[in-house]
XYZ file of C-alpha atoms in Angstrom:
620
model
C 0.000 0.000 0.000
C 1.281 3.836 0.129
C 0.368 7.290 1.453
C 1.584 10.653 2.117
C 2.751 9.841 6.192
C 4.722 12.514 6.553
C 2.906 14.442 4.723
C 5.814 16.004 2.289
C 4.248 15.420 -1.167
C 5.438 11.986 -2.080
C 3.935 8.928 -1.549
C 5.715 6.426 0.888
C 5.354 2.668 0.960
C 3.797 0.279 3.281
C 4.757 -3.156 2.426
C 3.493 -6.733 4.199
C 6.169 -9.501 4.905
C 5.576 -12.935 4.963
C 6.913 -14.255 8.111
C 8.482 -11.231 8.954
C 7.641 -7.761 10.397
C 5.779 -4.827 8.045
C 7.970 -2.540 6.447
C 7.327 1.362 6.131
C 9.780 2.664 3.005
C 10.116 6.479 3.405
C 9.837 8.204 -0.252
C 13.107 11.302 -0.162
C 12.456 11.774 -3.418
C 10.924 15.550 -2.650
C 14.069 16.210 -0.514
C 16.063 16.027 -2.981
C 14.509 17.202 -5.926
C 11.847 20.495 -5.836
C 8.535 18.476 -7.363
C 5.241 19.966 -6.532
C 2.067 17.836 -5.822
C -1.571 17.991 -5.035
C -3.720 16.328 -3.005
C -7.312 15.628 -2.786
C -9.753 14.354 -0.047
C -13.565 14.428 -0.731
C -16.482 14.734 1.241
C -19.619 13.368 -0.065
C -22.867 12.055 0.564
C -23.953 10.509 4.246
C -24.248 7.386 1.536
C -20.627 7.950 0.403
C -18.994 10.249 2.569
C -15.789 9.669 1.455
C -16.663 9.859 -2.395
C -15.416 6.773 -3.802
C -15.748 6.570 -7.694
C -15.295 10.511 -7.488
C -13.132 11.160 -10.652
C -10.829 14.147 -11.066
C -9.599 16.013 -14.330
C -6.295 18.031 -13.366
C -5.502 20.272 -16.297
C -1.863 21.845 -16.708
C 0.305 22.765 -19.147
C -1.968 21.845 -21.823
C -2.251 18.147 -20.430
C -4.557 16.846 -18.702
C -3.829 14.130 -15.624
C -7.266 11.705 -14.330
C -7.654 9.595 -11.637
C -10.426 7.787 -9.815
C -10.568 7.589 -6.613
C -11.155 4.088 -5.463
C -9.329 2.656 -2.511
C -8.804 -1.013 -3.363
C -5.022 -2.051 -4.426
C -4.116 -5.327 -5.632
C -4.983 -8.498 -3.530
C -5.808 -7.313 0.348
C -4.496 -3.962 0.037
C -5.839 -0.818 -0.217
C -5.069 2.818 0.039
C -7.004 6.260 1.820
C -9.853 7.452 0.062
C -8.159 10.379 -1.302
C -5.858 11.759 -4.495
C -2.533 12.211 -5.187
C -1.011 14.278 -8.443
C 2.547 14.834 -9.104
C 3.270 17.882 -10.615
C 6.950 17.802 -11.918
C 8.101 21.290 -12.214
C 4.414 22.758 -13.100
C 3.985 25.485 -10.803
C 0.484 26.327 -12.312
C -2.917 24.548 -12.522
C -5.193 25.487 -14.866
C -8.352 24.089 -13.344
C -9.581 21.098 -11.965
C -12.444 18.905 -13.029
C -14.691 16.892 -9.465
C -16.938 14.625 -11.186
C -18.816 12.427 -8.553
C -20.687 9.455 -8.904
C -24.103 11.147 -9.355
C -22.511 12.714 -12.563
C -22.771 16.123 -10.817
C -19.714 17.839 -11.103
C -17.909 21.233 -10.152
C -14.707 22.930 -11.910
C -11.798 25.098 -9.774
C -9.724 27.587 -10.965
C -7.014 29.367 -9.488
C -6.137 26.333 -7.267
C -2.662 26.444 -5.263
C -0.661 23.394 -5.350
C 1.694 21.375 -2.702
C -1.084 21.543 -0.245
C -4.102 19.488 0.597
C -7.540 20.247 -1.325
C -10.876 19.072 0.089
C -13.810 19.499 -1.870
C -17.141 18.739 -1.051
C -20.074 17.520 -2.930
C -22.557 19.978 -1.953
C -21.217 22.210 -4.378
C -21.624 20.104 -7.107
C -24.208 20.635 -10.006
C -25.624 19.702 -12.965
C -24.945 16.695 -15.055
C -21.251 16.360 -16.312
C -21.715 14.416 -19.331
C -24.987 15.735 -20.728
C -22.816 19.155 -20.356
C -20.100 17.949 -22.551
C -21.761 16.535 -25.022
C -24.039 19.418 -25.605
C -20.225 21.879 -25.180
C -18.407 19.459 -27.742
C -20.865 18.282 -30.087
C -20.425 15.283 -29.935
C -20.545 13.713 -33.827
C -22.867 10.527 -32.285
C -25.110 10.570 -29.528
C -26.602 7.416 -27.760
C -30.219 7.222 -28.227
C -33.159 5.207 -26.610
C -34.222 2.429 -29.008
C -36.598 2.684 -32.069
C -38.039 -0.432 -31.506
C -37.986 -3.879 -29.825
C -35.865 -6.470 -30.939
C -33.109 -8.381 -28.604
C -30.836 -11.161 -30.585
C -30.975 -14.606 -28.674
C -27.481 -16.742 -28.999
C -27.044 -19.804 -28.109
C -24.432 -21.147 -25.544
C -21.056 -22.228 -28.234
C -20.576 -25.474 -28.953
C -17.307 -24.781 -31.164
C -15.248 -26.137 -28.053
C -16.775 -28.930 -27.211
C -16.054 -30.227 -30.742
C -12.601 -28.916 -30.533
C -11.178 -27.290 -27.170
C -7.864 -26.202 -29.066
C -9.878 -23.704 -31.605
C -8.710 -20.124 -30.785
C -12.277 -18.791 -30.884
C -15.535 -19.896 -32.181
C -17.560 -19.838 -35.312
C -21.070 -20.394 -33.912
C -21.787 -16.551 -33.005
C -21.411 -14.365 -35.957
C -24.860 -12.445 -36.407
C -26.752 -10.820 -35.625
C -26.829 -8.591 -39.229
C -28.746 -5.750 -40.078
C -30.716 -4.854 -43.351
C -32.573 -1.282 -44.492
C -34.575 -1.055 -46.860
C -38.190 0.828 -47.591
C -39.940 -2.624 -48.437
C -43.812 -1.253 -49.315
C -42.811 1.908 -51.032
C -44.316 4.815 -48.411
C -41.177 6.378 -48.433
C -40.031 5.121 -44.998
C -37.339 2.788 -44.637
C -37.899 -0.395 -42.521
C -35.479 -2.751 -40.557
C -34.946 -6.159 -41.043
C -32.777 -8.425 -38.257
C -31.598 -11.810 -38.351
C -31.885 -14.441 -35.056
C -29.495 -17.004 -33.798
C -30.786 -20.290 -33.742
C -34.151 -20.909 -32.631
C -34.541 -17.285 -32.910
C -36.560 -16.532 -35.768
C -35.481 -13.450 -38.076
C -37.611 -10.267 -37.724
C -38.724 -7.262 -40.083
C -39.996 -4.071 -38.187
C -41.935 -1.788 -40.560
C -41.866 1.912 -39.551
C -44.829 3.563 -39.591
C -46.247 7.388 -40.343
C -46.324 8.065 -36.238
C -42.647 6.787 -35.963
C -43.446 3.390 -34.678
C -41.807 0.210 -35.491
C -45.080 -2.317 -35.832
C -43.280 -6.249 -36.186
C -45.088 -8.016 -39.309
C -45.011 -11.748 -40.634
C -43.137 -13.342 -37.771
C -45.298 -16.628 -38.689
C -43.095 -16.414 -41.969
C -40.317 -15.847 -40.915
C -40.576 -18.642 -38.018
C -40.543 -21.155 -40.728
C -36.879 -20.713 -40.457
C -36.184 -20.328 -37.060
C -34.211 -23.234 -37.058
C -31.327 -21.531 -39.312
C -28.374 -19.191 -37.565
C -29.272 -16.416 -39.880
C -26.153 -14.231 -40.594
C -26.518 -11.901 -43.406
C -29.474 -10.701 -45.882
C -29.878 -8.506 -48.643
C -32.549 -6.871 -50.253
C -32.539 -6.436 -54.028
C -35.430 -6.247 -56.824
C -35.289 -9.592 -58.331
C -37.851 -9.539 -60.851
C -37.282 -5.833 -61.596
C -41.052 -5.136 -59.884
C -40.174 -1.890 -58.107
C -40.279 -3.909 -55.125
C -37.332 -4.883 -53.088
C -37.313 -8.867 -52.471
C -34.984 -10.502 -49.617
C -32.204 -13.064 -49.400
C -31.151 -14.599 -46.285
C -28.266 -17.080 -45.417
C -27.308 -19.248 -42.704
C -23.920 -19.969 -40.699
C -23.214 -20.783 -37.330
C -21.453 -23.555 -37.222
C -23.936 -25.557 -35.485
C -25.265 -27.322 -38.549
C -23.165 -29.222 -41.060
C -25.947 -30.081 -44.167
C -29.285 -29.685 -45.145
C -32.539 -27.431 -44.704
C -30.908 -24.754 -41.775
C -28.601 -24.174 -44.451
C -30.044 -23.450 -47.550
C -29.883 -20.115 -48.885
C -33.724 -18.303 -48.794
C -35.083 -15.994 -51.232
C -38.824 -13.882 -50.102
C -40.323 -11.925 -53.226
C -42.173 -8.912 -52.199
C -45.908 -8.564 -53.471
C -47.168 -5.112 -52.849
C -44.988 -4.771 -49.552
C -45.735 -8.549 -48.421
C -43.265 -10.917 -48.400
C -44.024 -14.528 -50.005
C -41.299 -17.589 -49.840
C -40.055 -18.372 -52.981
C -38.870 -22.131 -53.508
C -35.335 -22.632 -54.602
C -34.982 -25.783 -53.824
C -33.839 -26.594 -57.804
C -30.653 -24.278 -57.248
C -29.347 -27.068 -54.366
C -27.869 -23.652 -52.723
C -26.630 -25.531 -48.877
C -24.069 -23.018 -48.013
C -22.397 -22.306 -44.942
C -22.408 -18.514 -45.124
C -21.184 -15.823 -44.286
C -21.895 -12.913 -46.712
C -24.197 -12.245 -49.332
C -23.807 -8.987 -51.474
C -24.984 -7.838 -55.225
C -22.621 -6.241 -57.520
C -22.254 -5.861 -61.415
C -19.213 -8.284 -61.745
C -18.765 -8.421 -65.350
C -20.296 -4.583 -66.471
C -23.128 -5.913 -68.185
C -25.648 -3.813 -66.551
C -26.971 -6.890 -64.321
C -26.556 -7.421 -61.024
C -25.017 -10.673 -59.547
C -25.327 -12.302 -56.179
C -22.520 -13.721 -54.380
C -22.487 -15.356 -51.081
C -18.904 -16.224 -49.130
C -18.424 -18.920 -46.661
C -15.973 -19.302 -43.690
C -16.702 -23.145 -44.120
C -15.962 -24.107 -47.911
C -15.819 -27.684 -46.871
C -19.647 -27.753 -45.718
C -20.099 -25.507 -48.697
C -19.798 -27.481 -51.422
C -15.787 -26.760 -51.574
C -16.714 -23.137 -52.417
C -15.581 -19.724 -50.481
C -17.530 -17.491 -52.861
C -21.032 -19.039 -54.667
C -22.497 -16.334 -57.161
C -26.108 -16.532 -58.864
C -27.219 -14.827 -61.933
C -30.601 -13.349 -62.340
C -32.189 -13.971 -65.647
C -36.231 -13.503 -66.290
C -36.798 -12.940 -62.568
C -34.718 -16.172 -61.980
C -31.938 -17.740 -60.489
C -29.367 -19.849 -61.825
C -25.639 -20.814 -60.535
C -22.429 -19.602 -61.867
C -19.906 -21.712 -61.708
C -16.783 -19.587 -63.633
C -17.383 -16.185 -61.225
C -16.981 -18.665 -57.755
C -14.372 -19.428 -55.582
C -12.723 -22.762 -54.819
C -11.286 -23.704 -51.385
C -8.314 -24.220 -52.601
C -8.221 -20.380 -54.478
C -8.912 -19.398 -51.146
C -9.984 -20.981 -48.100
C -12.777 -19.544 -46.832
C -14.402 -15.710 -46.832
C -15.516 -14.027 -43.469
C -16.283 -10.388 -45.774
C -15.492 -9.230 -49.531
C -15.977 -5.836 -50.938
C -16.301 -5.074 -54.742
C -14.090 -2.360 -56.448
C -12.608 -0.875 -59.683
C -9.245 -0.890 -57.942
C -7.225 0.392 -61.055
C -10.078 2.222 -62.532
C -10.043 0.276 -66.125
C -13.732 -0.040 -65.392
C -14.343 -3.706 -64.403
C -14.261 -4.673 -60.907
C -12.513 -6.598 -58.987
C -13.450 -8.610 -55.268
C -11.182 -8.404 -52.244
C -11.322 -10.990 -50.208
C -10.801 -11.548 -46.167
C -10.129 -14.423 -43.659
C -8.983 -16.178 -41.031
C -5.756 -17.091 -41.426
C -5.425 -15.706 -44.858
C -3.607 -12.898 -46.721
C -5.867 -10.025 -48.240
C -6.788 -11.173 -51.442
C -7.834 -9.931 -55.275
C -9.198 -11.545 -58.219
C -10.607 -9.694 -60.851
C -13.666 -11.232 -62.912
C -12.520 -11.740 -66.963
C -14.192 -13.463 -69.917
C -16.551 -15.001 -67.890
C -14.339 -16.217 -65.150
C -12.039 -15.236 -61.744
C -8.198 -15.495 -61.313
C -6.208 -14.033 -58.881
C -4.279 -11.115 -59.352
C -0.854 -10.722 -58.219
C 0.173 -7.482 -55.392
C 2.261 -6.042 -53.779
C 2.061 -4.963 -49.915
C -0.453 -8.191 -49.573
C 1.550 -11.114 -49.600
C 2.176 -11.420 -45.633
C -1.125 -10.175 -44.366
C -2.166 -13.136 -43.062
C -4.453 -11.899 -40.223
C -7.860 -12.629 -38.246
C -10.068 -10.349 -40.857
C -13.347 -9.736 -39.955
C -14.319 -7.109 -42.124
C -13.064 -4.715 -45.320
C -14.532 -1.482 -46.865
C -13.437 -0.047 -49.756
C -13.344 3.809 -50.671
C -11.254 6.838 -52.264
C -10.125 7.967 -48.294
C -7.547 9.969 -49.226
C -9.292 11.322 -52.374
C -6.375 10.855 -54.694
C -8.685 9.283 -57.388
C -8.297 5.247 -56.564
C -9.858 3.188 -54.135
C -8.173 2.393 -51.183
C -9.013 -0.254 -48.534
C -9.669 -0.432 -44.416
C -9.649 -3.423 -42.677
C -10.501 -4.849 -39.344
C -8.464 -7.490 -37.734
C -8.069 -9.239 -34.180
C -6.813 -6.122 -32.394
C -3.143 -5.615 -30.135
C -4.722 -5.936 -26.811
C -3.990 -9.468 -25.987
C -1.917 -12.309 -25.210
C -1.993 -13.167 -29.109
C 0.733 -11.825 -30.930
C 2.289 -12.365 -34.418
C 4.682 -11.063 -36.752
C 6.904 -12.324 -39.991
C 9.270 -13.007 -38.074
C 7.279 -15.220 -35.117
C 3.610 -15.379 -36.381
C 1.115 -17.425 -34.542
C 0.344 -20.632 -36.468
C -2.475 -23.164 -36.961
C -0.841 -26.857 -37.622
C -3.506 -29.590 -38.465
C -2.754 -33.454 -38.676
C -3.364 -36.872 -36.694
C -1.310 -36.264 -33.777
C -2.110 -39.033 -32.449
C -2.749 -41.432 -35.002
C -6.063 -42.087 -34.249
C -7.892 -41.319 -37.249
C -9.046 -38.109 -36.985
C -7.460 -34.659 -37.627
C -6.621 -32.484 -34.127
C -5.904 -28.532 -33.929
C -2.635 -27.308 -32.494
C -2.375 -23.463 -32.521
C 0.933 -22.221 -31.360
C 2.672 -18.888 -30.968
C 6.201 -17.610 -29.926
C 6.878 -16.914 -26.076
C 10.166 -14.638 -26.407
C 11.684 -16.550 -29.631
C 10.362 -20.017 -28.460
C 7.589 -21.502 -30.713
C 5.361 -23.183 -27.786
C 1.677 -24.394 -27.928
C -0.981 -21.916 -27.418
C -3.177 -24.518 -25.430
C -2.483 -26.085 -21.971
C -1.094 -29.700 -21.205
C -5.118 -30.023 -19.651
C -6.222 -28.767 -22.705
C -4.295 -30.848 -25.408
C -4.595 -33.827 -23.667
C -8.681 -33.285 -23.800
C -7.987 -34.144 -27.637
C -4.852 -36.334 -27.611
C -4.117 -38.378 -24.475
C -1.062 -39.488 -24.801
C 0.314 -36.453 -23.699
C -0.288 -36.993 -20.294
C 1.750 -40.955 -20.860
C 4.309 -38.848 -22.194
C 4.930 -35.920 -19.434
C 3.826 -37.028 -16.328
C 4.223 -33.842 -14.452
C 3.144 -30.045 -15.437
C 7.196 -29.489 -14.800
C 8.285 -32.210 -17.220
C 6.043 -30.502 -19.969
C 7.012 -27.368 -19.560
C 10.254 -28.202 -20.391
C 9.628 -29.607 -23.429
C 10.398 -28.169 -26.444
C 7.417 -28.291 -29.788
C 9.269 -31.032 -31.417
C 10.286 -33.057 -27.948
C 5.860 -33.056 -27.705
C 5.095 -33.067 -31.770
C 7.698 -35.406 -33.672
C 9.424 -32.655 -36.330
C 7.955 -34.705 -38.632
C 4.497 -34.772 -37.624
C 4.831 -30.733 -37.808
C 6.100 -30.972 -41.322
C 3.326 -33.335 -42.459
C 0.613 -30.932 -41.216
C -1.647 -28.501 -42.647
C 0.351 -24.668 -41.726
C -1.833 -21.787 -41.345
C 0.188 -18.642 -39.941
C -0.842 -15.251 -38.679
C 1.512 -12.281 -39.039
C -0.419 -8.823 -38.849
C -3.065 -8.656 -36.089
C -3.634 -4.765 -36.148
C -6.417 -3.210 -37.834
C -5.176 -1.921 -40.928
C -5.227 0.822 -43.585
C -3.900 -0.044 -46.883
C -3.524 2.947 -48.941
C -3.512 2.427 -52.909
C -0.399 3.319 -54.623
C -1.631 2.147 -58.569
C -1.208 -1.101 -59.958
C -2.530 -3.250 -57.345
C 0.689 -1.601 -54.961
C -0.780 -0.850 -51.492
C 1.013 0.359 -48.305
C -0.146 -1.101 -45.231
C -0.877 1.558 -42.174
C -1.966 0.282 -38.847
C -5.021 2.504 -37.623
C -4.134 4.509 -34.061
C -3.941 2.333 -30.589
C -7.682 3.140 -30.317
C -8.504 0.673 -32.958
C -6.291 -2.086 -31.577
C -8.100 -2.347 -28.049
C -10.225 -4.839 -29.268
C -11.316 -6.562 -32.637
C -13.068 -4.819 -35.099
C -16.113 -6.649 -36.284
C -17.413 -3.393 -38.738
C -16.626 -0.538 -40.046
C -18.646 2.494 -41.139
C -17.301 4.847 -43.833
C -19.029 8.417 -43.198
C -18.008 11.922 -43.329
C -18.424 12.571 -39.848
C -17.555 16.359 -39.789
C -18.524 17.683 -43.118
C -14.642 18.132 -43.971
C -15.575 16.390 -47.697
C -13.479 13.128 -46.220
C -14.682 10.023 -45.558
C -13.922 9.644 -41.276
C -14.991 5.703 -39.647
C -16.600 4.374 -37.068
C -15.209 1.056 -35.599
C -16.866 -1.557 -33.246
C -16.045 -4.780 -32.066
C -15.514 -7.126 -28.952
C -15.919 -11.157 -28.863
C -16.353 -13.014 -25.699
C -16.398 -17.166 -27.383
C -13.012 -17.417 -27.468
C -10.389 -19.503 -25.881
C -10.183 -19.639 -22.352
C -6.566 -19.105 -22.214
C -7.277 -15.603 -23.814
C -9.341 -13.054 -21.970
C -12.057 -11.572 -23.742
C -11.969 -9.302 -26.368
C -14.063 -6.514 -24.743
C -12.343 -3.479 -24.372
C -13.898 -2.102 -27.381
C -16.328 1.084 -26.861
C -16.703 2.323 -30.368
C -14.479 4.830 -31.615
C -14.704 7.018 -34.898
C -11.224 8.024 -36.999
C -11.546 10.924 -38.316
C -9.473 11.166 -41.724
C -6.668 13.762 -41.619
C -6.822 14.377 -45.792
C -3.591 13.417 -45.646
C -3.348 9.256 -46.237
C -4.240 8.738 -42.483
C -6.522 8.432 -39.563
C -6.801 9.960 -36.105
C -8.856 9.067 -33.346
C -12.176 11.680 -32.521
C -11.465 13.911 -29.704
C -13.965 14.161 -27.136
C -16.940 11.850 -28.241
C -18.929 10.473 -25.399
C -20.987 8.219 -27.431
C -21.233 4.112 -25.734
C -21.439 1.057 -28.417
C -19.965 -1.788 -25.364
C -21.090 -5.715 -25.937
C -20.136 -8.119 -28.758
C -21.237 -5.471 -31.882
C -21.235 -6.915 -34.898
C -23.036 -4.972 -37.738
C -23.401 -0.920 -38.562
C -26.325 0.129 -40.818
C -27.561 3.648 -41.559
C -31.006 4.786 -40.627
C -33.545 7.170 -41.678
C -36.119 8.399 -38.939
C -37.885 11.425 -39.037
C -35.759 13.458 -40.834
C -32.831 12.468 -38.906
C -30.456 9.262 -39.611
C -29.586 7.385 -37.308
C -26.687 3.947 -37.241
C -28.171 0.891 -35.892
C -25.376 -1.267 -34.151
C -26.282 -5.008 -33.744
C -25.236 -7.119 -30.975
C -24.592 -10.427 -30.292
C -27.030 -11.894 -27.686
C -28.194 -8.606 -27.037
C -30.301 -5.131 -27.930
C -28.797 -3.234 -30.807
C -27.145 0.334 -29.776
C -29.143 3.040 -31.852
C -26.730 6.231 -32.542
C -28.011 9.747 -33.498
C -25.686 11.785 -35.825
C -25.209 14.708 -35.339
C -25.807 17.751 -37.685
């Protein structure tokens, strides 16, 4: 623990022995150097009277110094229920910030230092973050929610099948679709469930209400871990129609997997049977684009699970006469790339025909253009070793130089996790144990040491021997890879390797060149499920908005959580920086950002994962 006992402006040490007596340290660092301080002691409420959770703001020297005052320190320790800043040289304090737990606050000015500063919350007022919001202007604003929906997830299953995954695959929606499906000029929302959950469309209505229509429809399918939809006139009758897909991971074949398609008559949707097409995929996109500049629109659906999918990462359809047909030339094989969480299509060199980048796990960005009625991959530079965790990638002219560039979000820098080139984290699958069936062993680099990612508990769940082999926790630790894998078991297996795990910004040189730019610390706290191009601030440049978070992963990682929401705002210059001052909230598992129109205000709608989605107002 430490205090001020003597009271001279430093902090002094109390320190608990075992077996022997306490110790009291005695800080000289003021004696010998002139360092000025300030301390605070609160009085609050008769239900708080020593203000705990009071947070300061100490402003000086155009920075700004916060603390909290909370007493508890480490594992039985704690401190006094009061503040201590050190000042350095700064003989001069702007002003100080008291913002108690109520959210009433009070600002100082003109406040002397090296001495002891009680402040009391009876002269506190008014409600410090409405107040700065309404003084900043803050670009989003948390708003109650336009209607009633709440995504139900079930508990994951990924590790009972496997306990050596890294995280699962069975909790990817829910997604979010916008479109004005009956024409009144009023756009209406449509959400997808997890399993057992059945999807549901909310039509907005002339007095603002969101009234919930054709859930018996759409229960048809509760079954199916819906986790993306479009909506898109298929048979060109000025109403929009609606395709859903399925994922999860729960289901390997059949009906809760088959891709849906619900043609709109006169703003009711009717289920249309495409049970001809055979289209079982595992998905885990679906998007329309003009591949081959024909004027039509195709529809392309990616999987993360090619090998459930018919040994295709990207499926597209063609509509002809109001109907579908597959396209075999414009898909994807697993082994062109092994499986799609997101794809964006883009002109990237502007010769007028597009091209689709596509993202993974475990996988390098990738291009392949669509010629003469068929895909090949197109060779980069600046891609080659960007083997990351991509969730997501957006494609736009950021820095307004006249060629699209790309963002992407990855796993994040704010956990045990790491890769590079040099030590990436790697994925090596093979019968360990040469009992027939294929086992996961994820590994990463402790120092320089390649070492298993798992525990000996956890590997020997899936390969038993391992406990025959090191009796003790001591003996295994010991043990080098090969001395637990035979080097030639490791050479036999499947490699997948990680090297970047920052969300990144790769800026378009010309001829497929990019230069890679990880986004600022702010981005890396978490993963990034989504991103949201917008121009925030009117500045003519296209600023984002990231969220993230995932909790069903690995129990030897913590989760990722520490993701609020943050926008980027673009600095016209090839870069991003993060927002100052935004006091908007988007906390949970987010997964999907889609723009709103309500009453002549838009609005983003921010799914969650086994929760409410997080409506944001923006700002004018």
């Amino acid at each position: 623990s430490y205090a001020d006992l003597d009271n001279d402006g430093d902090l002094d040490l109390v320190t608990n022995n075992v077996n022997e007596k306490a110790y009291i340290i005695e800080n000289r660092s003021n004696i010998a150097d002139s360092l000025n301080w300030l301390r605070i002691r609160f009085k609050g409420t008769r239900d708080n009277v020593n203000g705990i959770g009071t947070k300061v703001i100490l402003y000086r020297d155009g920075e700004k110094m916060i603390k909290e005052n909370f007493t508890t320190r480490g594992y039985l320790s704690a401190v006094a229920p009061e503040l201590h800043f050190g000042l350095g040289t700064a003989t001069f304090i702007d002003s100080l910030k008291i913002i108690w737990p109520d959210k009433t606050f009070e600002t100082l000015f003109g406040v002397e230092y090296n001495k002891l500063l009680e402040v009391n919350q009876e002269n506190a007022e008014g409600n410090y973050y409405t107040s700065l919001s309404e003084e900043n202007n803050s670009l989003l604003e948390n708003v109650n929610a336009l209607l009633d929906f709440t995504h139900k997830e079930n508990p994951t299953i990924d590790f009972n099948r496997n306990p050596l995954l890294a995280f699962a695959q069975s909790n990817e929606g829910p997604n979010v679709s916008v479109a004005d499906i009956n024409n009144d000029g009023l756009q209406d929302v449509f959400f997808s469930g997890g399993k057992g959950q059945a999807s549901q469309l909310f039509v907005q209505q002339q007095d603002g209400n969101f009234l919930k229509v054709q859930e018996e429809l759409f229960q048809e399918s509760a079954i199916n871990e819906d986790v993306s939809h479009l909506f898109l006139d298929i048979n060109n009758d000025d109403y929009i129609d609606l395709f859903v897909v399925s994922g999860g991971n729960e289901f390997k074949s059949g009906k809760p997997l088959e891709v849906r398609l619900y043609l709109n008559e006169n703003g009711i949707f009717r289920s249309a049977n495409l049970s001809e097409s055979n289209l079982v995929i595992h998905a885990s996109e679906i998007k329309s684009a003009d591949i081959n500049s024909d004027g039509s629109k195709e529809i392309l659906i990616a999987s993360n699970l090619p090998e459930i999918s018919n040994n295709r990462s990207l499926s597209t359809l063609i509509v002809a006469d109001g109907k579908l047909s597959s396209q075999n030339d414009f898909s994807l094989s697993k082994d062109q790339v092994n499986g799609i969480n997101d794809f964006v299509i883009a002109d990237l060199d502007q010769n007028g025909t597009n091209e689709i980048i596509c993202v993974g796990d475990w996988k390098p960005l990738s291009i392949f253009s669509f010629e003469n009625y068929g895909i090949s991959k197109i060779e980069t530079k600046g891609l080659n070793k960007t083997n990351g965790f991509w969730n997501v990638v957006k494609a736009a002219d950021f820095d307004k130089d006249g060629d699209i560039d790309l963002v992407v979000g990855n796993w994040g820098l704010n956990s045990r996790l790491r890769a590079t080139q040099e030590n990436p984290v790697r994925k090596y699958t093979y019968d360990f144990d040469n009992n027939g069936s294929e086992e996961t062993l994820i590994t990463h680099y402790y120092g320089n040491i390649e070492t298993p990612f798992a525990s000996k508990d956890e590997l020997a769940k899936q390969m038993p021997g391992i406990n025959k082999d090191f009796l003790s926790y001591g003996d295994f630790a010991k043990a080098s890879l090969t001395d637990i894998f035979s080097e030639e078991k490791l050479q036999k297996a499947r490699q997948d390797v990680v090297f970047e795990m920052a969300t990144s910004y790769f800026e378009n040189q010309g001829n497929f060149n990019f230069t890679q730019k990880s986004l600022p610390f702010s981005a890396q706290v978490s993963s990034v499920n989504d991103i949201y191009p917008y121009d925030f601030n009117n500045d003519g440049y296209l600023d984002l908005l990231l969220v993230g978070n995932n909790f069903e992963i690995s129990p030897q990682l913590s989760s990722l959580d520490g993701s609020q929401g943050v926008i980027l705002l673009n600095d016209k210059r090839g870069y991003f920086t993060e927002a100052p001052l935004q006091y908007f909230k988007v906390s949970g598992a987010a997964r999907k950002i889609e723009k709103l129109s309500y009453k002549d205000d838009d609005y983003l709608v921010i799914t969650r994962n086994n929760d409410q989605p997080v409506f944001l107002k923006i700002n004018k």
